Short mmCIF file of C-alpha atoms in Angstrom, two decimals:
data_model
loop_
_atom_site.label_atom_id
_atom_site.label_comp_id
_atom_site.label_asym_id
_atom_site.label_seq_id
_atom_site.Cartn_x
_atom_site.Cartn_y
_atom_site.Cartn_z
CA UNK A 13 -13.75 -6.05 -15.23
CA UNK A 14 -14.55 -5.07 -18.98
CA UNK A 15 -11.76 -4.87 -21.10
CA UNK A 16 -11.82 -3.75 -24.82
CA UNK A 17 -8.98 -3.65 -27.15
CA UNK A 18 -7.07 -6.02 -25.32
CA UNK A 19 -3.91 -8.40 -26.50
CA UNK A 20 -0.47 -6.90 -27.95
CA UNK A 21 0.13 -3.20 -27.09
CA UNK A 22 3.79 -1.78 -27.74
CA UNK A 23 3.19 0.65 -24.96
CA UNK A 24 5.57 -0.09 -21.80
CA UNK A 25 8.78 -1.79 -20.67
CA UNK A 26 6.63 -3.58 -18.92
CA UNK A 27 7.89 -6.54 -16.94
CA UNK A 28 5.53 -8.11 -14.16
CA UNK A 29 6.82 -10.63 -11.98
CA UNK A 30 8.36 -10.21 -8.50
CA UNK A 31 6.97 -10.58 -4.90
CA UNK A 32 7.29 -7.84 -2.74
CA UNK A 33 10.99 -6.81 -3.27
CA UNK A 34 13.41 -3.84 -1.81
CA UNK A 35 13.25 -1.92 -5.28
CA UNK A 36 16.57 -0.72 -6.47
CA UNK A 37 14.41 1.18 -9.70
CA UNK A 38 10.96 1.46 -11.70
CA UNK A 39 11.90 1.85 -15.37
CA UNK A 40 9.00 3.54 -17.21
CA UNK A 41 8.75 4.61 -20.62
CA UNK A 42 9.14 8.63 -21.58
CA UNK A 43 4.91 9.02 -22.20
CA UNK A 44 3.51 8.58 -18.74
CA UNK A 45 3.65 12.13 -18.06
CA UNK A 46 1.59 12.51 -14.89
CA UNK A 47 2.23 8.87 -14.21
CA UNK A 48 5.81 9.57 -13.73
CA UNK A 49 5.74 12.57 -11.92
CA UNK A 50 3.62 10.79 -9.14
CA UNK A 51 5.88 7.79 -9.11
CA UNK A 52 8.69 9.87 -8.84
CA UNK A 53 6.87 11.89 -5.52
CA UNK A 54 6.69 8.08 -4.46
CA UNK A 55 9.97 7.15 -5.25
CA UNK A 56 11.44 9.64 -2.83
CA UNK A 57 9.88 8.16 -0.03
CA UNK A 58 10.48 5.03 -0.62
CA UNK A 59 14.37 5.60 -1.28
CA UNK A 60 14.18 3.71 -5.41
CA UNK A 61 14.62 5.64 -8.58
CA UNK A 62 12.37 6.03 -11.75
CA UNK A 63 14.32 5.66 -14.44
CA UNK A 64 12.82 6.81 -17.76
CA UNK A 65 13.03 4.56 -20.89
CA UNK A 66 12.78 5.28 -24.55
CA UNK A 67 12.86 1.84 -25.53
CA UNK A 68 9.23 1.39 -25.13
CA UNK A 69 8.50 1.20 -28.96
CA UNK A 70 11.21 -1.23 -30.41
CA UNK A 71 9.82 -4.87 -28.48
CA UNK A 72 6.89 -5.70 -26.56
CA UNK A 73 5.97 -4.75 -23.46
CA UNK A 74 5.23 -8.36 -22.01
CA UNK A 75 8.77 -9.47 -23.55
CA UNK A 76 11.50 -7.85 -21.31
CA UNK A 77 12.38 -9.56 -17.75
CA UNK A 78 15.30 -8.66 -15.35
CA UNK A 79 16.87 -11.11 -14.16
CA UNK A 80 20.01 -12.04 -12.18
CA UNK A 81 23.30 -13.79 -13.21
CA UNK A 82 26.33 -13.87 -12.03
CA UNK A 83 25.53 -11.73 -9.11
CA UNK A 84 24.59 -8.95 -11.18
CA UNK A 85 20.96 -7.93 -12.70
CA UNK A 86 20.77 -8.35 -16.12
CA UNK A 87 18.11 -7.86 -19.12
CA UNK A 88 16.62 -10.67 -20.74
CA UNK A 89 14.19 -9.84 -23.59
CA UNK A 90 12.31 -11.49 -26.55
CA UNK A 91 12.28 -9.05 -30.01
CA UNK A 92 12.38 -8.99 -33.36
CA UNK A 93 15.99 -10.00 -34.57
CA UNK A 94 16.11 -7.66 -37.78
CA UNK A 95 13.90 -4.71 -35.80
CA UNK A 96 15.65 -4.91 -32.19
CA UNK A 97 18.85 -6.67 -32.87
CA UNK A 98 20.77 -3.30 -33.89
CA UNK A 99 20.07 -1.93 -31.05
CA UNK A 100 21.18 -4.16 -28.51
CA UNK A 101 24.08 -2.13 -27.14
CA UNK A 102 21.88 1.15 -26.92
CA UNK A 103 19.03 -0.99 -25.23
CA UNK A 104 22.07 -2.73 -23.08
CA UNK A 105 23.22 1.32 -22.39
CA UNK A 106 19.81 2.48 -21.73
CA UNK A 107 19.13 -0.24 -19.01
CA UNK A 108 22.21 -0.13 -17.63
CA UNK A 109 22.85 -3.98 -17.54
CA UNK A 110 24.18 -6.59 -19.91
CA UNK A 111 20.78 -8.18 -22.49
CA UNK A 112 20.26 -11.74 -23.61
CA UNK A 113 18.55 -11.38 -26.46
CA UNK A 114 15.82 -14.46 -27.72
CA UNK A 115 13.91 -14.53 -30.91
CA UNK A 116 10.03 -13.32 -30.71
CA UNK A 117 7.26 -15.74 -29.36
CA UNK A 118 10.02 -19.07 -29.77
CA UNK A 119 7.95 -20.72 -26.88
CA UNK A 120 11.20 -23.04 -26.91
CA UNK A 121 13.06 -20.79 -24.86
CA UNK A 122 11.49 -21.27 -21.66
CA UNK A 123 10.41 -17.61 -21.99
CA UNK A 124 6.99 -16.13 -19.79
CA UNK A 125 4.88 -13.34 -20.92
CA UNK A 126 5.63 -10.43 -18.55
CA UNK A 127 2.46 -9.77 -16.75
CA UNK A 128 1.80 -13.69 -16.48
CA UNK A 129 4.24 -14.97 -14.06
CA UNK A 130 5.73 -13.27 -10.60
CA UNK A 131 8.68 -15.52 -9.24
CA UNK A 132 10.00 -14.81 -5.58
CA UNK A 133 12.13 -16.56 -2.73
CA UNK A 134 11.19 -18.87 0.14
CA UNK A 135 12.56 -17.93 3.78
CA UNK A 136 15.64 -20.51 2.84
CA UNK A 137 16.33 -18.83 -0.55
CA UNK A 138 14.81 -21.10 -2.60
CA UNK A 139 13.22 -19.67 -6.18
CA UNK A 140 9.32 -20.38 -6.77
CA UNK A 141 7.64 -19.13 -9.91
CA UNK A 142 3.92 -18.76 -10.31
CA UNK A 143 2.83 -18.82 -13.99
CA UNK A 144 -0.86 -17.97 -15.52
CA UNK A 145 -1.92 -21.43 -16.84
CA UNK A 146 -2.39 -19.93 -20.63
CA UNK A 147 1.43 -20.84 -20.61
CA UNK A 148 0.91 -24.16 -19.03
CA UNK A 149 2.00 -26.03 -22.21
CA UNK A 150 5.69 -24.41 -22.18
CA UNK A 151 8.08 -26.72 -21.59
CA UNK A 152 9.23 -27.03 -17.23
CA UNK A 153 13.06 -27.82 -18.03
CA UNK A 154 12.90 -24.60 -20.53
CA UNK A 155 11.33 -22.29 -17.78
CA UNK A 156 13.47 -24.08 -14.81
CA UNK A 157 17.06 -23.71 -16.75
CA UNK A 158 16.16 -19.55 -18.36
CA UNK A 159 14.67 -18.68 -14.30
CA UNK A 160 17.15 -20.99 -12.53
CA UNK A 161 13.94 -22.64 -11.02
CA UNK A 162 13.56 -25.72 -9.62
CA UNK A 163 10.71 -28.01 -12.02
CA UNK A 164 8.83 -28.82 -8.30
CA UNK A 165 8.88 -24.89 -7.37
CA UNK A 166 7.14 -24.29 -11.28
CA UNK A 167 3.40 -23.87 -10.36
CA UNK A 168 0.72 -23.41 -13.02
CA UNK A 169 -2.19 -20.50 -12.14
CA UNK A 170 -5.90 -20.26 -13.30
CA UNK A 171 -6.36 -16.76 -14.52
CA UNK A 172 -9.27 -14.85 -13.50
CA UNK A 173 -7.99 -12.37 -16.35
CA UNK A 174 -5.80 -11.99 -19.37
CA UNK A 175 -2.94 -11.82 -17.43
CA UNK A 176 -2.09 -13.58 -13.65
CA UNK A 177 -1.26 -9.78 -12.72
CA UNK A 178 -5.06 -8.75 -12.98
CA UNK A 179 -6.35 -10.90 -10.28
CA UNK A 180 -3.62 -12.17 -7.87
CA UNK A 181 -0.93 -9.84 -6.07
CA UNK A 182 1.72 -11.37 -4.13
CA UNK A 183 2.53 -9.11 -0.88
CA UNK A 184 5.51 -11.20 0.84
CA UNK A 185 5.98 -15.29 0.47
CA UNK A 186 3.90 -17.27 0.98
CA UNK A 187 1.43 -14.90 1.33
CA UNK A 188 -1.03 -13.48 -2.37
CA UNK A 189 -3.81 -11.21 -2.27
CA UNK A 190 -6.40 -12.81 -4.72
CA UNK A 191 -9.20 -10.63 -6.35
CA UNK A 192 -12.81 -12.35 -4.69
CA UNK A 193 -15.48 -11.63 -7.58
CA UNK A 194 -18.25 -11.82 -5.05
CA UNK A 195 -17.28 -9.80 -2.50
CA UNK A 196 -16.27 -6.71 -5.07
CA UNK A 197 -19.66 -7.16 -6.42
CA UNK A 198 -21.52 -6.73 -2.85
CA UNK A 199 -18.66 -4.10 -2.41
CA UNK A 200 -19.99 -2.41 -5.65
CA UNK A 201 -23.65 -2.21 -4.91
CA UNK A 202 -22.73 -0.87 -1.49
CA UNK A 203 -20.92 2.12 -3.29
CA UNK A 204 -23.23 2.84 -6.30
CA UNK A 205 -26.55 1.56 -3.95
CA UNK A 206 -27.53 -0.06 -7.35
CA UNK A 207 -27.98 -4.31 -7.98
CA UNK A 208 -24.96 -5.47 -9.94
CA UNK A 209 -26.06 -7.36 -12.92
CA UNK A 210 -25.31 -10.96 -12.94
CA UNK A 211 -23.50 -12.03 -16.34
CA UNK A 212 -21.94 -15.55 -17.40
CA UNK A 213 -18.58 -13.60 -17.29
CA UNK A 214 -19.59 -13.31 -13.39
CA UNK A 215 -20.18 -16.72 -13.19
CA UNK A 216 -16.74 -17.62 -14.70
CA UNK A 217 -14.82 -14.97 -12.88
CA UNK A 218 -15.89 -16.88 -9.58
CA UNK A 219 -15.13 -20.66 -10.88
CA UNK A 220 -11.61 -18.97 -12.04
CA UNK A 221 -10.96 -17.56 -8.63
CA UNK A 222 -12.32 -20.79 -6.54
CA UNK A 223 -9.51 -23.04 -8.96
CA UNK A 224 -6.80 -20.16 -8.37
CA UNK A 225 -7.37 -20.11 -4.51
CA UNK A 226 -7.59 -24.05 -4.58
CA UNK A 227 -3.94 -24.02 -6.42
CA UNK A 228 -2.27 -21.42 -4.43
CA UNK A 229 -2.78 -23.51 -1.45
CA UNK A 230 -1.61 -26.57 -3.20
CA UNK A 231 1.29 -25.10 -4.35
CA UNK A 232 1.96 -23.93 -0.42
CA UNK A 233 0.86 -20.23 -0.43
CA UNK A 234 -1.39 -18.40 1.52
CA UNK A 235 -4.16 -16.79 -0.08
CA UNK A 236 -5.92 -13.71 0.77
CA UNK A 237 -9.55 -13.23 -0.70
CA UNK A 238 -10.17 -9.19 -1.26
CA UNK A 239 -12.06 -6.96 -3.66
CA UNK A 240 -9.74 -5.84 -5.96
CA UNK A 241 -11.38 -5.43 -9.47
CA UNK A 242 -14.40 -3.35 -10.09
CA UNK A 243 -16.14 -2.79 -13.81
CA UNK A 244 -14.78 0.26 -15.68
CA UNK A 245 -11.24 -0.33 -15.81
CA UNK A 246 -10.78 -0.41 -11.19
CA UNK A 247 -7.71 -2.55 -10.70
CA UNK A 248 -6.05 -2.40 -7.60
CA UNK A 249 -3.99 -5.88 -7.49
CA UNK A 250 -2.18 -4.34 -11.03
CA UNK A 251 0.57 -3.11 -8.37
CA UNK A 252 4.03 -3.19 -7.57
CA UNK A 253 5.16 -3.88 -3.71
CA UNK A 254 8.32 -2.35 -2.12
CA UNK A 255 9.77 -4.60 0.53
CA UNK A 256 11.66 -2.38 3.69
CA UNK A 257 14.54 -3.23 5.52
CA UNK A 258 12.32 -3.64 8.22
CA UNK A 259 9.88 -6.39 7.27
CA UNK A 260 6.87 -4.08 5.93
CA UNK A 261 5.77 -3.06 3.05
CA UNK A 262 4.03 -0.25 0.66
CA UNK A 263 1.64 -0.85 -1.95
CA UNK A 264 1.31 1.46 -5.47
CA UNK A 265 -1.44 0.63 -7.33
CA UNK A 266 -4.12 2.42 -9.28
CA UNK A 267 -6.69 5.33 -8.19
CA UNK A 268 -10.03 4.55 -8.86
CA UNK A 269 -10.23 8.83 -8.35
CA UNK A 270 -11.87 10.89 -11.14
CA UNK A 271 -12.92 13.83 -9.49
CA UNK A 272 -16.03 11.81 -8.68
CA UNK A 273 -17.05 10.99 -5.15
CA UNK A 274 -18.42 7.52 -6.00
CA UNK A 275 -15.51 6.22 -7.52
CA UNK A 276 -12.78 7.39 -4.84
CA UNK A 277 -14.74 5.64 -2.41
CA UNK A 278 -13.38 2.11 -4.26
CA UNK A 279 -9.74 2.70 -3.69
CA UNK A 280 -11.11 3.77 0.28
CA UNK A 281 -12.58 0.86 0.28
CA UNK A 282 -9.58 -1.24 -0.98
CA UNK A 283 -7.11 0.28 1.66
CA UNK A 284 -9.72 -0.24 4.31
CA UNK A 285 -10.38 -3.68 3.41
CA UNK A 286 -6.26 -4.23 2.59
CA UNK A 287 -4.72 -2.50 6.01
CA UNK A 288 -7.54 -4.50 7.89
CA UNK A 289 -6.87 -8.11 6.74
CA UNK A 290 -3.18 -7.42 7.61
CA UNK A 291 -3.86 -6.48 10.72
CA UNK A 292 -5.83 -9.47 11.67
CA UNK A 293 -3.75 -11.51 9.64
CA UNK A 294 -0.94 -10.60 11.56
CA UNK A 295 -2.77 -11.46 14.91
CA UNK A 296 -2.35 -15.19 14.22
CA UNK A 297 0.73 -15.02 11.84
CA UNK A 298 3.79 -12.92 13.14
CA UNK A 299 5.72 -13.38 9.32
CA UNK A 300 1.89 -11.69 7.63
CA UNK A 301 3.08 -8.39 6.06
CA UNK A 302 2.87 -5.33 7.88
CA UNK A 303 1.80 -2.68 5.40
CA UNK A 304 3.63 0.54 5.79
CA UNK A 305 1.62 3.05 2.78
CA UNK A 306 -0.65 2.41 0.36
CA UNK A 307 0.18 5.12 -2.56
CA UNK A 308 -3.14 5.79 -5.56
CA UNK A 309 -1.34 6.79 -8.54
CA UNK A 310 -4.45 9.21 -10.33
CA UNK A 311 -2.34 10.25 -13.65
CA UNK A 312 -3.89 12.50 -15.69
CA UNK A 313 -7.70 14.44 -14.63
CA UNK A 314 -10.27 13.44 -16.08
CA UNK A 315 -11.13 13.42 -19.68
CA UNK A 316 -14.31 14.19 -21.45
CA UNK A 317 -15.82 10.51 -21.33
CA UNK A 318 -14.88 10.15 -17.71
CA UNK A 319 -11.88 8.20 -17.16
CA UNK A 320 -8.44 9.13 -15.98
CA UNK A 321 -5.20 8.20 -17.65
CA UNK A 322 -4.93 5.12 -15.57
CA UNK A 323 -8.02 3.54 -15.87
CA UNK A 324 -8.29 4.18 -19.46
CA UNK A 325 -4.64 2.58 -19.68
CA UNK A 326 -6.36 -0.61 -17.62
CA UNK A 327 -9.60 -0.67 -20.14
CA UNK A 328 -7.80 -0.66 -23.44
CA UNK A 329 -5.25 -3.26 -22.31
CA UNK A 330 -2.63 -1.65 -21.37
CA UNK A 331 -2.49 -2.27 -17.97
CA UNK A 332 -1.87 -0.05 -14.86
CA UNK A 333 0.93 0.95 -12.61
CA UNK A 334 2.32 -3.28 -12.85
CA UNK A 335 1.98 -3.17 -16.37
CA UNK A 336 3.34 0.15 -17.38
CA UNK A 337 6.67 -0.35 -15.52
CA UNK A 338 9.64 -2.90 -14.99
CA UNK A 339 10.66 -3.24 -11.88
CA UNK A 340 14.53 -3.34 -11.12
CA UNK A 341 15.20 -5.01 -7.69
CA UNK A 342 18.23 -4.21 -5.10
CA UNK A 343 19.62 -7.29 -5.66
CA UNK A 344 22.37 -6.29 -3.55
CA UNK A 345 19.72 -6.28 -0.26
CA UNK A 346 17.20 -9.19 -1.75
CA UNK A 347 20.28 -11.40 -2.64
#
């Protein structure tokens, strides 16, 4: 995947971080445009709301987490004190849920960048949190107390990426779809019919994703190799899951469409490749997800340089259809 302009973008209320969960809401900021107006399509068939924020300018997007307390959802968020602070009770208005409120980057607090962690349940209701091993020096009592975590259920992730949400995808515990560098790159001469050059970035891509798949099963989850990132922005495991009340689930990701018939045949590929693996997955495993849809979410057409609103959002850092929104979940149903 080549990314340019990456690191600190104020450009989402982005939070990153559950399994496959009954979705109560997608909060997305007021820009998206064509983004919104396909999730919103989506949303109706899936029974959640988008909720549009205009918050999306006064904190970071990798700094904003709901969580839940007291049998209620609530927003906790890392800001700037003199910047943020007096706006606490509009922000606490806005999202509809009470905000604890920590001081920017204090690594003290226990605190996880956004698109580095996804937490979940076991079967028996027990909390697990997987965490992009960048953040592997935060303190385990700090992340167990602020995620009400147990220190044994904390597990530290190689990144293939910037982020853990560029490269892994979890569809339903134990169970994580993991981006296989190899197999996207035979995928990716198949399409084009060109070689793929071989780079050093290739080479560490695939010693990334043999230590993530060799610490996903240590940490008792099930991995599931698939080709998931492509060069020029093509990120399909940037995605949010909604969880039914009947076991499956549907998958919104990215299109790789830009009114171009080579690169529509990645996201065919991808759904292919996804609804197959299931299948057979489920042969041997009656708890595998069953996968219900898989929704593309295009955005805007093209532009003059050939890239569509979400893959240009992917290139220049700011993520795709994971990164631009926060997902709210029916705590009510997921408990």
């Amino acid at each position: 995947m080549i990314v340019k302009n990456i690191g600190i973008r104020n450009t989402a209320p982005a939070f990153k971080g559950y399994d496959a969960v009954p979705l109560k809401a997608l909060h997305i900021d007021t820009r998206r445009g064509k983004v919104e107006d396909e999730l919103r399509e989506i949303a109706k068939k899936e029974n959640f709301e988008i909720k549009p924020s205009k918050y999306n300018e006064s904190f970071n997007q990798d700094f904003k987490a709901i969580l839940k307390k007291d049998d209620a959802p609530f927003l906790t968020m890392q800001g700037n004190e003199e910047f943020d602070g007096p706006n606490l009770s509009d922000i606490s208005k806005q999202y509809g849920m009470p905000v604890n409120f920590l001081p920017m980057f204090d690594r003290s607090t226990g605190f996880i960048s956004g698109g580095n962690f996804y937490t979940g349940k076991t079967p028996k209701g027990e909390k697990w949190i997987l965490i992009g091993a960048m953040d592997r020096n935060i303190d385990k009592n700090k992340i167990s107390e602020l995620y009400d975590i147990k220190k044994e259920n904390i597990h530290f992730i190689t990144q293939q990426d910037y982020h853990l949400d560029f490269s892994i995808r979890p569809i339903g515990y134990p169970y994580v779809l993991i981006n296989h560098p190899g197999r996207a790159r035979r995928y990716q001469e198949e399409i084009t019919g060109k070689p793929a050059q071989k780079t050093e970035f290739d080479e560490r891509l695939m010693e990334s994703y043999k230590n993530t798949l060799i610490e996903l099963k240590q940490a008792g989850f099930y991995p599931i190799p698939i080709s998931g990132v492509y060069p020029e922005g093509i990120n399909f495991l940037n995605a949010v899951v909604n969880l039914h009340d009947d076991g499956t689930i549907s998958y919104i990701t990215n299109s790789s469409d830009c009114d171009d018939d080579i690169k529509i045949k990645y996201q065919k590929k991808f759904e292919k490749e996804l609804r197959e693996k299931l299948e057979k997955l489920g042969e041997k495993m009656p708890d595998a997800p069953k996968l219900r849809d898989v929704y593309f979410v295009k955005g805007e057409v093209c532009d003059d340089i050939g890239w569509n609103e979400m893959i240009e959002n992917i290139i220049e850092g700011a993520g795709g259809i994971h990164c631009m929104t926060l997902e709210e979940p029916n705590f009510e149903i997921w408990g």
